[in-house]
Amino acid sequence: METTTITTATAGGLFRRQWPAVACGALLWTAAFGAGWHWAPADPTGVSHAPKHGDWNLFTEILMRNVGVSAALFLGVVTFGVMTIPLTLLTGVLAGYYGGQGSAVLGAGGVVRHLLPHMLLELACLALAAAAGLVPLVGWARAGLTGRPGNGGRSGFLARSGFPDACRLWGVALGGLVVAAGIETWVST
């Protein structure tokens, strides 16, 4: 019981420390996704729905695709968050576009049946991966605006850049993507 309490407190501390990066990642991802959905063609001509059967191969395919996108978003941390912005805009718009196309083909009932069960968790986890990639940039911006260290005043270059927190946020995103891939494979198909 004590371990659970410590873990919960640590996770809560992570999100309290990095809430600006999480908010920026969520806002950026949601805006890009919404724009892509809006620009998706309302006429589904040439787009079809090919049902898939849930198995381990499909699970692996879905998981690897999503982990690849989340890794690209997270690896913006190497550029101190700068590359995360265009990658988030690109992947968000593409995901929204394909989601919009899917809704045109499936209709409202199909969206609820085939997209909604996994989509909310998957998109939240991708937004969290974007937030992880933005941690250094947001920390730097906070330090510039407030005059206080943006990542808790920790010592050491990696700690000051927020890299440990960025890794933790990405770890949470990866855990959620595993669950979302399972839902997409065995519930949404």
Short mmCIF file of N, CA and C in Angstrom, two decimals:
data_model
loop_
_atom_site.label_atom_id
_atom_site.label_comp_id
_atom_site.label_asym_id
_atom_site.label_seq_id
_atom_site.Cartn_x
_atom_site.Cartn_y
_atom_site.Cartn_z
N MET A 1 0.81 -1.19 0.00
CA MET A 1 0.00 0.00 0.00
C MET A 1 0.86 1.25 0.00
N GLU A 2 1.96 1.21 0.72
CA GLU A 2 2.82 2.37 0.79
C GLU A 2 3.45 2.68 -0.57
N THR A 3 3.82 1.65 -1.35
CA THR A 3 4.40 1.85 -2.67
C THR A 3 3.41 2.55 -3.59
N THR A 4 2.14 2.17 -3.53
CA THR A 4 1.12 2.80 -4.35
C THR A 4 1.01 4.28 -4.01
N THR A 5 1.04 4.61 -2.74
CA THR A 5 0.96 6.00 -2.32
C THR A 5 2.14 6.80 -2.85
N ILE A 6 3.33 6.24 -2.79
CA ILE A 6 4.52 6.93 -3.28
C ILE A 6 4.42 7.13 -4.78
N THR A 7 4.01 6.10 -5.51
CA THR A 7 3.88 6.20 -6.96
C THR A 7 2.85 7.25 -7.34
N THR A 8 1.72 7.26 -6.66
CA THR A 8 0.69 8.24 -6.95
C THR A 8 1.19 9.64 -6.67
N ALA A 9 1.87 9.82 -5.57
CA ALA A 9 2.40 11.14 -5.24
C ALA A 9 3.42 11.58 -6.27
N THR A 10 4.25 10.68 -6.76
CA THR A 10 5.25 11.01 -7.76
C THR A 10 4.59 11.40 -9.07
N ALA A 11 3.59 10.64 -9.50
CA ALA A 11 2.88 10.97 -10.74
C ALA A 11 2.18 12.31 -10.61
N GLY A 12 1.57 12.55 -9.48
CA GLY A 12 0.91 13.83 -9.25
C GLY A 12 1.91 14.97 -9.28
N GLY A 13 3.09 14.76 -8.70
CA GLY A 13 4.14 15.76 -8.73
C GLY A 13 4.63 16.03 -10.15
N LEU A 14 4.72 14.99 -10.95
CA LEU A 14 5.13 15.13 -12.34
C LEU A 14 4.17 16.03 -13.09
N PHE A 15 2.89 15.78 -12.97
CA PHE A 15 1.92 16.58 -13.69
C PHE A 15 1.80 17.99 -13.10
N ARG A 16 2.01 18.15 -11.81
CA ARG A 16 2.04 19.50 -11.23
C ARG A 16 3.23 20.29 -11.74
N ARG A 17 4.39 19.65 -11.83
CA ARG A 17 5.58 20.33 -12.32
C ARG A 17 5.48 20.67 -13.80
N GLN A 18 4.91 19.78 -14.56
CA GLN A 18 4.94 19.93 -16.02
C GLN A 18 3.59 20.31 -16.63
N TRP A 19 2.67 20.84 -15.82
CA TRP A 19 1.35 21.17 -16.36
C TRP A 19 1.42 22.15 -17.53
N PRO A 20 2.34 23.13 -17.54
CA PRO A 20 2.36 24.01 -18.72
C PRO A 20 2.74 23.27 -20.01
N ALA A 21 3.68 22.34 -19.93
CA ALA A 21 4.05 21.56 -21.11
C ALA A 21 2.89 20.65 -21.53
N VAL A 22 2.22 20.05 -20.56
CA VAL A 22 1.08 19.18 -20.87
C VAL A 22 -0.03 20.01 -21.52
N ALA A 23 -0.30 21.19 -21.00
CA ALA A 23 -1.33 22.06 -21.58
C ALA A 23 -0.94 22.48 -23.00
N CYS A 24 0.33 22.84 -23.21
CA CYS A 24 0.78 23.24 -24.55
C CYS A 24 0.69 22.07 -25.53
N GLY A 25 1.13 20.90 -25.11
CA GLY A 25 1.05 19.72 -25.98
C GLY A 25 -0.38 19.38 -26.34
N ALA A 26 -1.26 19.43 -25.35
CA ALA A 26 -2.68 19.11 -25.61
C ALA A 26 -3.32 20.15 -26.53
N LEU A 27 -3.02 21.42 -26.29
CA LEU A 27 -3.60 22.48 -27.12
C LEU A 27 -3.09 22.38 -28.56
N LEU A 28 -1.81 22.19 -28.72
CA LEU A 28 -1.21 22.10 -30.05
C LEU A 28 -1.76 20.88 -30.81
N TRP A 29 -1.78 19.72 -30.14
CA TRP A 29 -2.27 18.49 -30.78
C TRP A 29 -3.76 18.60 -31.12
N THR A 30 -4.55 19.10 -30.19
CA THR A 30 -6.00 19.21 -30.41
C THR A 30 -6.32 20.18 -31.53
N ALA A 31 -5.61 21.31 -31.58
CA ALA A 31 -5.85 22.28 -32.65
C ALA A 31 -5.49 21.68 -34.01
N ALA A 32 -4.36 20.99 -34.09
CA ALA A 32 -3.96 20.37 -35.36
C ALA A 32 -4.94 19.27 -35.76
N PHE A 33 -5.35 18.45 -34.79
CA PHE A 33 -6.30 17.38 -35.08
C PHE A 33 -7.63 17.98 -35.58
N GLY A 34 -8.11 19.00 -34.91
CA GLY A 34 -9.36 19.65 -35.31
C GLY A 34 -9.28 20.25 -36.70
N ALA A 35 -8.13 20.86 -37.03
CA ALA A 35 -7.95 21.42 -38.37
C ALA A 35 -7.97 20.31 -39.42
N GLY A 36 -7.28 19.22 -39.15
CA GLY A 36 -7.29 18.10 -40.09
C GLY A 36 -8.68 17.53 -40.29
N TRP A 37 -9.42 17.39 -39.20
CA TRP A 37 -10.79 16.87 -39.28
C TRP A 37 -11.65 17.81 -40.11
N HIS A 38 -11.47 19.11 -39.89
CA HIS A 38 -12.25 20.11 -40.62
C HIS A 38 -11.95 20.08 -42.11
N TRP A 39 -10.68 19.87 -42.49
CA TRP A 39 -10.28 19.87 -43.89
C TRP A 39 -10.54 18.54 -44.60
N ALA A 40 -10.92 17.52 -43.86
CA ALA A 40 -11.19 16.22 -44.49
C ALA A 40 -12.38 16.36 -45.42
N PRO A 41 -12.34 15.69 -46.57
CA PRO A 41 -13.46 15.82 -47.51
C PRO A 41 -14.74 15.21 -46.95
N ALA A 42 -15.83 15.92 -47.14
CA ALA A 42 -17.12 15.42 -46.68
C ALA A 42 -17.65 14.32 -47.60
N ASP A 43 -17.15 14.29 -48.84
CA ASP A 43 -17.56 13.27 -49.80
C ASP A 43 -16.57 12.11 -49.72
N PRO A 44 -17.02 10.95 -49.24
CA PRO A 44 -16.11 9.82 -49.05
C PRO A 44 -15.82 9.02 -50.31
N THR A 45 -16.03 9.60 -51.49
CA THR A 45 -15.77 8.89 -52.74
C THR A 45 -14.31 8.42 -52.77
N GLY A 46 -14.13 7.16 -53.07
CA GLY A 46 -12.79 6.59 -53.17
C GLY A 46 -12.24 6.09 -51.85
N VAL A 47 -12.97 6.29 -50.76
CA VAL A 47 -12.54 5.81 -49.45
C VAL A 47 -13.47 4.68 -49.05
N SER A 48 -12.91 3.61 -48.53
CA SER A 48 -13.75 2.48 -48.13
C SER A 48 -13.36 2.00 -46.74
N HIS A 49 -14.24 1.23 -46.17
CA HIS A 49 -14.01 0.65 -44.84
C HIS A 49 -13.73 -0.84 -45.04
N ALA A 50 -12.54 -1.24 -44.69
CA ALA A 50 -12.17 -2.65 -44.79
C ALA A 50 -12.04 -3.21 -43.38
N PRO A 51 -13.04 -3.97 -42.93
CA PRO A 51 -12.97 -4.51 -41.58
C PRO A 51 -11.74 -5.40 -41.39
N LYS A 52 -11.15 -5.31 -40.22
CA LYS A 52 -9.99 -6.14 -39.89
C LYS A 52 -10.37 -7.05 -38.74
N HIS A 53 -9.67 -8.16 -38.65
CA HIS A 53 -9.92 -9.10 -37.58
C HIS A 53 -8.84 -8.93 -36.53
N GLY A 54 -9.28 -8.79 -35.28
CA GLY A 54 -8.34 -8.57 -34.19
C GLY A 54 -7.46 -9.77 -33.93
N ASP A 55 -6.15 -9.59 -34.02
CA ASP A 55 -5.19 -10.62 -33.68
C ASP A 55 -3.90 -9.93 -33.24
N TRP A 56 -2.91 -10.71 -32.86
CA TRP A 56 -1.67 -10.15 -32.35
C TRP A 56 -0.90 -9.38 -33.42
N ASN A 57 -1.01 -9.78 -34.67
CA ASN A 57 -0.34 -9.06 -35.75
C ASN A 57 -0.91 -7.65 -35.91
N LEU A 58 -2.23 -7.55 -35.86
CA LEU A 58 -2.87 -6.24 -35.95
C LEU A 58 -2.50 -5.39 -34.73
N PHE A 59 -2.51 -5.99 -33.54
CA PHE A 59 -2.12 -5.27 -32.32
C PHE A 59 -0.71 -4.71 -32.46
N THR A 60 0.22 -5.54 -32.94
CA THR A 60 1.62 -5.11 -33.09
C THR A 60 1.73 -3.99 -34.12
N GLU A 61 1.00 -4.11 -35.22
CA GLU A 61 1.02 -3.08 -36.27
C GLU A 61 0.52 -1.74 -35.73
N ILE A 62 -0.60 -1.77 -35.04
CA ILE A 62 -1.17 -0.55 -34.47
C ILE A 62 -0.23 0.05 -33.42
N LEU A 63 0.26 -0.80 -32.53
CA LEU A 63 1.13 -0.32 -31.46
C LEU A 63 2.42 0.28 -32.03
N MET A 64 3.04 -0.37 -32.99
CA MET A 64 4.29 0.14 -33.55
C MET A 64 4.08 1.46 -34.29
N ARG A 65 2.97 1.59 -34.99
CA ARG A 65 2.67 2.86 -35.67
C ARG A 65 2.53 3.99 -34.65
N ASN A 66 1.78 3.74 -33.59
CA ASN A 66 1.55 4.77 -32.59
C ASN A 66 2.81 5.06 -31.77
N VAL A 67 3.59 4.04 -31.46
CA VAL A 67 4.85 4.26 -30.74
C VAL A 67 5.81 5.06 -31.62
N GLY A 68 5.82 4.79 -32.92
CA GLY A 68 6.67 5.55 -33.83
C GLY A 68 6.31 7.02 -33.86
N VAL A 69 5.02 7.31 -33.92
CA VAL A 69 4.57 8.71 -33.90
C VAL A 69 4.93 9.35 -32.57
N SER A 70 4.68 8.64 -31.47
CA SER A 70 4.98 9.22 -30.16
C SER A 70 6.48 9.42 -29.98
N ALA A 71 7.30 8.52 -30.53
CA ALA A 71 8.75 8.68 -30.44
C ALA A 71 9.21 9.91 -31.21
N ALA A 72 8.64 10.13 -32.39
CA ALA A 72 8.99 11.32 -33.16
C ALA A 72 8.63 12.58 -32.38
N LEU A 73 7.47 12.59 -31.75
CA LEU A 73 7.05 13.75 -30.96
C LEU A 73 7.96 13.93 -29.76
N PHE A 74 8.28 12.84 -29.07
CA PHE A 74 9.14 12.91 -27.90
C PHE A 74 10.56 13.32 -28.26
N LEU A 75 11.08 12.85 -29.37
CA LEU A 75 12.46 13.13 -29.73
C LEU A 75 12.72 14.60 -30.03
N GLY A 76 11.66 15.38 -30.10
CA GLY A 76 11.86 16.82 -30.16
C GLY A 76 12.59 17.33 -28.93
N VAL A 77 12.61 16.52 -27.87
CA VAL A 77 13.32 16.89 -26.65
C VAL A 77 14.81 17.07 -26.94
N VAL A 78 15.34 16.38 -27.94
CA VAL A 78 16.75 16.49 -28.31
C VAL A 78 17.04 17.90 -28.86
N THR A 79 16.06 18.51 -29.50
CA THR A 79 16.21 19.86 -30.03
C THR A 79 15.61 20.88 -29.06
N PHE A 80 15.53 20.49 -27.79
CA PHE A 80 14.95 21.33 -26.74
C PHE A 80 13.50 21.71 -27.04
N GLY A 81 12.80 20.82 -27.72
CA GLY A 81 11.38 20.99 -27.97
C GLY A 81 11.02 21.66 -29.27
N VAL A 82 12.00 22.24 -29.95
CA VAL A 82 11.71 23.01 -31.16
C VAL A 82 11.11 22.14 -32.27
N MET A 83 11.62 20.95 -32.51
CA MET A 83 11.10 20.09 -33.58
C MET A 83 9.76 19.46 -33.23
N THR A 84 9.41 19.46 -31.97
CA THR A 84 8.13 18.88 -31.58
C THR A 84 6.97 19.68 -32.16
N ILE A 85 7.13 20.98 -32.29
CA ILE A 85 6.03 21.82 -32.78
C ILE A 85 5.62 21.45 -34.20
N PRO A 86 6.52 21.46 -35.19
CA PRO A 86 6.06 21.08 -36.54
C PRO A 86 5.63 19.62 -36.64
N LEU A 87 6.29 18.74 -35.89
CA LEU A 87 5.88 17.32 -35.91
C LEU A 87 4.49 17.14 -35.32
N THR A 88 4.17 17.88 -34.28
CA THR A 88 2.84 17.79 -33.69
C THR A 88 1.80 18.33 -34.66
N LEU A 89 2.10 19.44 -35.30
CA LEU A 89 1.17 20.00 -36.27
C LEU A 89 0.94 19.03 -37.43
N LEU A 90 2.01 18.45 -37.95
CA LEU A 90 1.90 17.52 -39.07
C LEU A 90 1.12 16.26 -38.69
N THR A 91 1.53 15.60 -37.61
CA THR A 91 0.86 14.35 -37.23
C THR A 91 -0.57 14.60 -36.76
N GLY A 92 -0.80 15.71 -36.09
CA GLY A 92 -2.16 16.04 -35.65
C GLY A 92 -3.09 16.29 -36.82
N VAL A 93 -2.62 17.07 -37.81
CA VAL A 93 -3.45 17.34 -38.99
C VAL A 93 -3.72 16.03 -39.75
N LEU A 94 -2.71 15.20 -39.92
CA LEU A 94 -2.92 13.93 -40.64
C LEU A 94 -3.90 13.03 -39.90
N ALA A 95 -3.75 12.92 -38.58
CA ALA A 95 -4.67 12.08 -37.80
C ALA A 95 -6.09 12.63 -37.89
N GLY A 96 -6.24 13.93 -37.80
CA GLY A 96 -7.56 14.54 -37.92
C GLY A 96 -8.16 14.34 -39.30
N TYR A 97 -7.33 14.46 -40.32
CA TYR A 97 -7.79 14.28 -41.69
C TYR A 97 -8.32 12.85 -41.89
N TYR A 98 -7.53 11.87 -41.45
CA TYR A 98 -7.96 10.48 -41.59
C TYR A 98 -9.18 10.19 -40.72
N GLY A 99 -9.24 10.79 -39.55
CA GLY A 99 -10.43 10.64 -38.71
C GLY A 99 -11.65 11.24 -39.36
N GLY A 100 -11.48 12.39 -39.99
CA GLY A 100 -12.59 13.03 -40.70
C GLY A 100 -13.05 12.21 -41.88
N GLN A 101 -12.10 11.63 -42.61
CA GLN A 101 -12.46 10.74 -43.71
C GLN A 101 -13.21 9.52 -43.18
N GLY A 102 -12.71 8.98 -42.08
CA GLY A 102 -13.37 7.81 -41.48
C GLY A 102 -14.79 8.13 -41.07
N SER A 103 -15.00 9.31 -40.53
CA SER A 103 -16.36 9.67 -40.11
C SER A 103 -17.28 9.83 -41.32
N ALA A 104 -16.73 10.31 -42.45
CA ALA A 104 -17.54 10.44 -43.66
C ALA A 104 -17.96 9.07 -44.19
N VAL A 105 -17.08 8.09 -44.05
CA VAL A 105 -17.38 6.75 -44.54
C VAL A 105 -18.28 6.00 -43.56
N LEU A 106 -17.95 6.09 -42.28
CA LEU A 106 -18.64 5.29 -41.27
C LEU A 106 -19.95 5.89 -40.79
N GLY A 107 -20.10 7.20 -40.85
CA GLY A 107 -21.27 7.85 -40.28
C GLY A 107 -21.14 7.91 -38.76
N ALA A 108 -22.09 8.55 -38.12
CA ALA A 108 -22.03 8.75 -36.66
C ALA A 108 -21.99 7.44 -35.89
N GLY A 109 -22.83 6.50 -36.28
CA GLY A 109 -22.86 5.20 -35.59
C GLY A 109 -21.55 4.45 -35.74
N GLY A 110 -20.96 4.51 -36.92
CA GLY A 110 -19.69 3.85 -37.16
C GLY A 110 -18.55 4.49 -36.39
N VAL A 111 -18.60 5.81 -36.25
CA VAL A 111 -17.57 6.50 -35.47
C VAL A 111 -17.63 6.05 -34.02
N VAL A 112 -18.85 5.98 -33.49
CA VAL A 112 -19.02 5.54 -32.10
C VAL A 112 -18.55 4.10 -31.95
N ARG A 113 -18.79 3.27 -32.92
CA ARG A 113 -18.43 1.85 -32.83
C ARG A 113 -16.96 1.57 -33.13
N HIS A 114 -16.43 2.22 -34.19
CA HIS A 114 -15.10 1.85 -34.68
C HIS A 114 -13.98 2.83 -34.33
N LEU A 115 -14.29 4.05 -33.95
CA LEU A 115 -13.24 5.02 -33.64
C LEU A 115 -13.23 5.44 -32.18
N LEU A 116 -14.39 5.74 -31.65
CA LEU A 116 -14.46 6.32 -30.30
C LEU A 116 -13.88 5.44 -29.20
N PRO A 117 -14.06 4.10 -29.24
CA PRO A 117 -13.54 3.30 -28.13
C PRO A 117 -12.05 3.49 -27.86
N HIS A 118 -11.25 3.64 -28.90
CA HIS A 118 -9.80 3.77 -28.70
C HIS A 118 -9.29 5.18 -28.93
N MET A 119 -10.02 5.98 -29.69
CA MET A 119 -9.51 7.26 -30.18
C MET A 119 -9.20 8.25 -29.07
N LEU A 120 -10.05 8.38 -28.09
CA LEU A 120 -9.81 9.37 -27.04
C LEU A 120 -8.53 9.09 -26.28
N LEU A 121 -8.31 7.83 -25.90
CA LEU A 121 -7.09 7.47 -25.17
C LEU A 121 -5.87 7.61 -26.07
N GLU A 122 -5.97 7.16 -27.30
CA GLU A 122 -4.84 7.23 -28.22
C GLU A 122 -4.43 8.69 -28.47
N LEU A 123 -5.40 9.54 -28.73
CA LEU A 123 -5.09 10.95 -28.99
C LEU A 123 -4.55 11.65 -27.75
N ALA A 124 -5.08 11.31 -26.58
CA ALA A 124 -4.56 11.89 -25.34
C ALA A 124 -3.11 11.47 -25.12
N CYS A 125 -2.79 10.23 -25.42
CA CYS A 125 -1.42 9.75 -25.25
C CYS A 125 -0.47 10.40 -26.26
N LEU A 126 -0.92 10.64 -27.48
CA LEU A 126 -0.08 11.32 -28.45
C LEU A 126 0.12 12.79 -28.06
N ALA A 127 -0.91 13.41 -27.51
CA ALA A 127 -0.76 14.78 -27.00
C ALA A 127 0.23 14.79 -25.83
N LEU A 128 0.21 13.76 -25.00
CA LEU A 128 1.15 13.67 -23.88
C LEU A 128 2.58 13.46 -24.39
N ALA A 129 2.75 12.70 -25.46
CA ALA A 129 4.08 12.53 -26.06
C ALA A 129 4.57 13.87 -26.61
N ALA A 130 3.66 14.64 -27.21
CA ALA A 130 4.03 15.98 -27.68
C ALA A 130 4.43 16.86 -26.49
N ALA A 131 3.69 16.75 -25.41
CA ALA A 131 4.03 17.52 -24.20
C ALA A 131 5.41 17.15 -23.70
N ALA A 132 5.74 15.86 -23.74
CA ALA A 132 7.06 15.41 -23.30
C ALA A 132 8.15 16.05 -24.16
N GLY A 133 7.92 16.12 -25.45
CA GLY A 133 8.89 16.75 -26.34
C GLY A 133 9.02 18.24 -26.14
N LEU A 134 7.96 18.86 -25.60
CA LEU A 134 7.96 20.31 -25.37
C LEU A 134 8.52 20.72 -24.01
N VAL A 135 8.76 19.77 -23.13
CA VAL A 135 9.20 20.09 -21.77
C VAL A 135 10.38 21.05 -21.73
N PRO A 136 11.47 20.81 -22.47
CA PRO A 136 12.60 21.75 -22.38
C PRO A 136 12.25 23.16 -22.88
N LEU A 137 11.51 23.24 -23.98
CA LEU A 137 11.14 24.54 -24.54
C LEU A 137 10.23 25.31 -23.59
N VAL A 138 9.25 24.63 -23.04
CA VAL A 138 8.33 25.29 -22.11
C VAL A 138 9.07 25.69 -20.83
N GLY A 139 9.97 24.85 -20.35
CA GLY A 139 10.76 25.19 -19.16
C GLY A 139 11.62 26.41 -19.41
N TRP A 140 12.24 26.47 -20.58
CA TRP A 140 13.06 27.61 -20.94
C TRP A 140 12.21 28.88 -21.02
N ALA A 141 11.03 28.77 -21.66
CA ALA A 141 10.14 29.92 -21.78
C ALA A 141 9.66 30.39 -20.40
N ARG A 142 9.32 29.44 -19.53
CA ARG A 142 8.89 29.81 -18.17
C ARG A 142 10.00 30.52 -17.42
N ALA A 143 11.23 30.03 -17.57
CA ALA A 143 12.36 30.67 -16.89
C ALA A 143 12.57 32.08 -17.41
N GLY A 144 12.42 32.27 -18.72
CA GLY A 144 12.58 33.60 -19.30
C GLY A 144 11.49 34.56 -18.89
N LEU A 145 10.28 34.06 -18.76
CA LEU A 145 9.16 34.93 -18.40
C LEU A 145 9.09 35.25 -16.92
N THR A 146 9.45 34.28 -16.09
CA THR A 146 9.30 34.48 -14.65
C THR A 146 10.60 34.79 -13.94
N GLY A 147 11.72 34.52 -14.58
CA GLY A 147 13.01 34.73 -13.94
C GLY A 147 13.39 33.60 -12.98
N ARG A 148 12.51 32.61 -12.85
CA ARG A 148 12.79 31.44 -12.01
C ARG A 148 13.10 30.25 -12.91
N PRO A 149 13.89 29.31 -12.41
CA PRO A 149 14.16 28.12 -13.22
C PRO A 149 12.84 27.44 -13.60
N GLY A 150 12.70 27.11 -14.88
CA GLY A 150 11.45 26.55 -15.39
C GLY A 150 11.21 25.10 -15.01
N ASN A 151 12.22 24.39 -14.54
CA ASN A 151 12.04 22.99 -14.22
C ASN A 151 12.43 22.70 -12.78
N GLY A 152 11.94 23.51 -11.88
CA GLY A 152 12.06 23.22 -10.46
C GLY A 152 13.38 23.59 -9.82
N GLY A 153 14.24 24.31 -10.50
CA GLY A 153 15.50 24.74 -9.91
C GLY A 153 16.46 23.59 -9.62
N ARG A 154 16.33 22.50 -10.35
CA ARG A 154 17.20 21.35 -10.11
C ARG A 154 18.59 21.62 -10.65
N SER A 155 19.57 20.93 -10.09
CA SER A 155 20.93 21.09 -10.56
C SER A 155 21.25 20.05 -11.61
N GLY A 156 22.26 20.33 -12.42
CA GLY A 156 22.64 19.42 -13.49
C GLY A 156 21.91 19.79 -14.77
N PHE A 157 22.63 19.70 -15.88
CA PHE A 157 22.06 20.11 -17.16
C PHE A 157 20.80 19.34 -17.52
N LEU A 158 20.85 18.01 -17.42
CA LEU A 158 19.68 17.20 -17.81
C LEU A 158 18.48 17.50 -16.93
N ALA A 159 18.69 17.65 -15.64
CA ALA A 159 17.58 17.94 -14.74
C ALA A 159 17.01 19.33 -15.03
N ARG A 160 17.88 20.30 -15.26
CA ARG A 160 17.40 21.66 -15.56
C ARG A 160 16.63 21.70 -16.87
N SER A 161 17.01 20.87 -17.82
CA SER A 161 16.31 20.85 -19.10
C SER A 161 14.96 20.14 -19.00
N GLY A 162 14.73 19.45 -17.90
CA GLY A 162 13.48 18.72 -17.74
C GLY A 162 13.49 17.34 -18.36
N PHE A 163 14.64 16.88 -18.81
CA PHE A 163 14.72 15.60 -19.51
C PHE A 163 14.16 14.43 -18.69
N PRO A 164 14.46 14.31 -17.39
CA PRO A 164 13.86 13.20 -16.64
C PRO A 164 12.33 13.25 -16.63
N ASP A 165 11.77 14.44 -16.45
CA ASP A 165 10.30 14.56 -16.48
C ASP A 165 9.75 14.27 -17.87
N ALA A 166 10.46 14.70 -18.91
CA ALA A 166 10.02 14.41 -20.27
C ALA A 166 9.97 12.91 -20.50
N CYS A 167 11.00 12.21 -20.02
CA CYS A 167 11.01 10.74 -20.16
C CYS A 167 9.86 10.10 -19.40
N ARG A 168 9.57 10.61 -18.22
CA ARG A 168 8.44 10.06 -17.44
C ARG A 168 7.11 10.29 -18.15
N LEU A 169 6.92 11.50 -18.70
CA LEU A 169 5.68 11.78 -19.43
C LEU A 169 5.55 10.86 -20.63
N TRP A 170 6.65 10.64 -21.35
CA TRP A 170 6.59 9.75 -22.51
C TRP A 170 6.29 8.33 -22.07
N GLY A 171 6.84 7.92 -20.93
CA GLY A 171 6.54 6.59 -20.40
C GLY A 171 5.06 6.41 -20.11
N VAL A 172 4.43 7.43 -19.54
CA VAL A 172 2.98 7.38 -19.30
C VAL A 172 2.24 7.27 -20.64
N ALA A 173 2.69 8.06 -21.62
CA ALA A 173 2.07 8.01 -22.95
C ALA A 173 2.20 6.62 -23.58
N LEU A 174 3.37 6.01 -23.45
CA LEU A 174 3.57 4.67 -24.01
C LEU A 174 2.67 3.64 -23.35
N GLY A 175 2.54 3.72 -22.04
CA GLY A 175 1.65 2.80 -21.33
C GLY A 175 0.21 2.93 -21.83
N GLY A 176 -0.23 4.16 -22.02
CA GLY A 176 -1.58 4.39 -22.53
C GLY A 176 -1.74 3.90 -23.96
N LEU A 177 -0.69 4.04 -24.77
CA LEU A 177 -0.76 3.57 -26.16
C LEU A 177 -0.88 2.06 -26.24
N VAL A 178 -0.28 1.34 -25.30
CA VAL A 178 -0.43 -0.12 -25.27
C VAL A 178 -1.90 -0.47 -25.03
N VAL A 179 -2.51 0.20 -24.07
CA VAL A 179 -3.93 -0.04 -23.78
C VAL A 179 -4.79 0.35 -24.98
N ALA A 180 -4.52 1.52 -25.57
CA ALA A 180 -5.31 1.98 -26.72
C ALA A 180 -5.18 1.01 -27.90
N ALA A 181 -3.97 0.46 -28.13
CA ALA A 181 -3.79 -0.50 -29.22
C ALA A 181 -4.60 -1.77 -28.96
N GLY A 182 -4.66 -2.20 -27.71
CA GLY A 182 -5.49 -3.36 -27.37
C GLY A 182 -6.96 -3.09 -27.62
N ILE A 183 -7.41 -1.91 -27.23
CA ILE A 183 -8.82 -1.56 -27.46
C ILE A 183 -9.11 -1.47 -28.96
N GLU A 184 -8.20 -0.84 -29.70
CA GLU A 184 -8.41 -0.71 -31.15
C GLU A 184 -8.41 -2.08 -31.82
N THR A 185 -7.58 -2.99 -31.36
CA THR A 185 -7.48 -4.31 -31.97
C THR A 185 -8.69 -5.18 -31.66
N TRP A 186 -9.08 -5.25 -30.39
CA TRP A 186 -10.09 -6.23 -30.02
C TRP A 186 -11.47 -5.66 -29.70
N VAL A 187 -11.61 -4.35 -29.65
CA VAL A 187 -12.93 -3.75 -29.41
C VAL A 187 -13.41 -2.96 -30.61
N SER A 188 -12.55 -2.10 -31.16
CA SER A 188 -12.96 -1.20 -32.23
C SER A 188 -13.06 -1.85 -33.60
N THR A 189 -12.40 -2.99 -33.82
CA THR A 189 -12.42 -3.60 -35.16
C THR A 189 -13.74 -4.23 -35.49
#
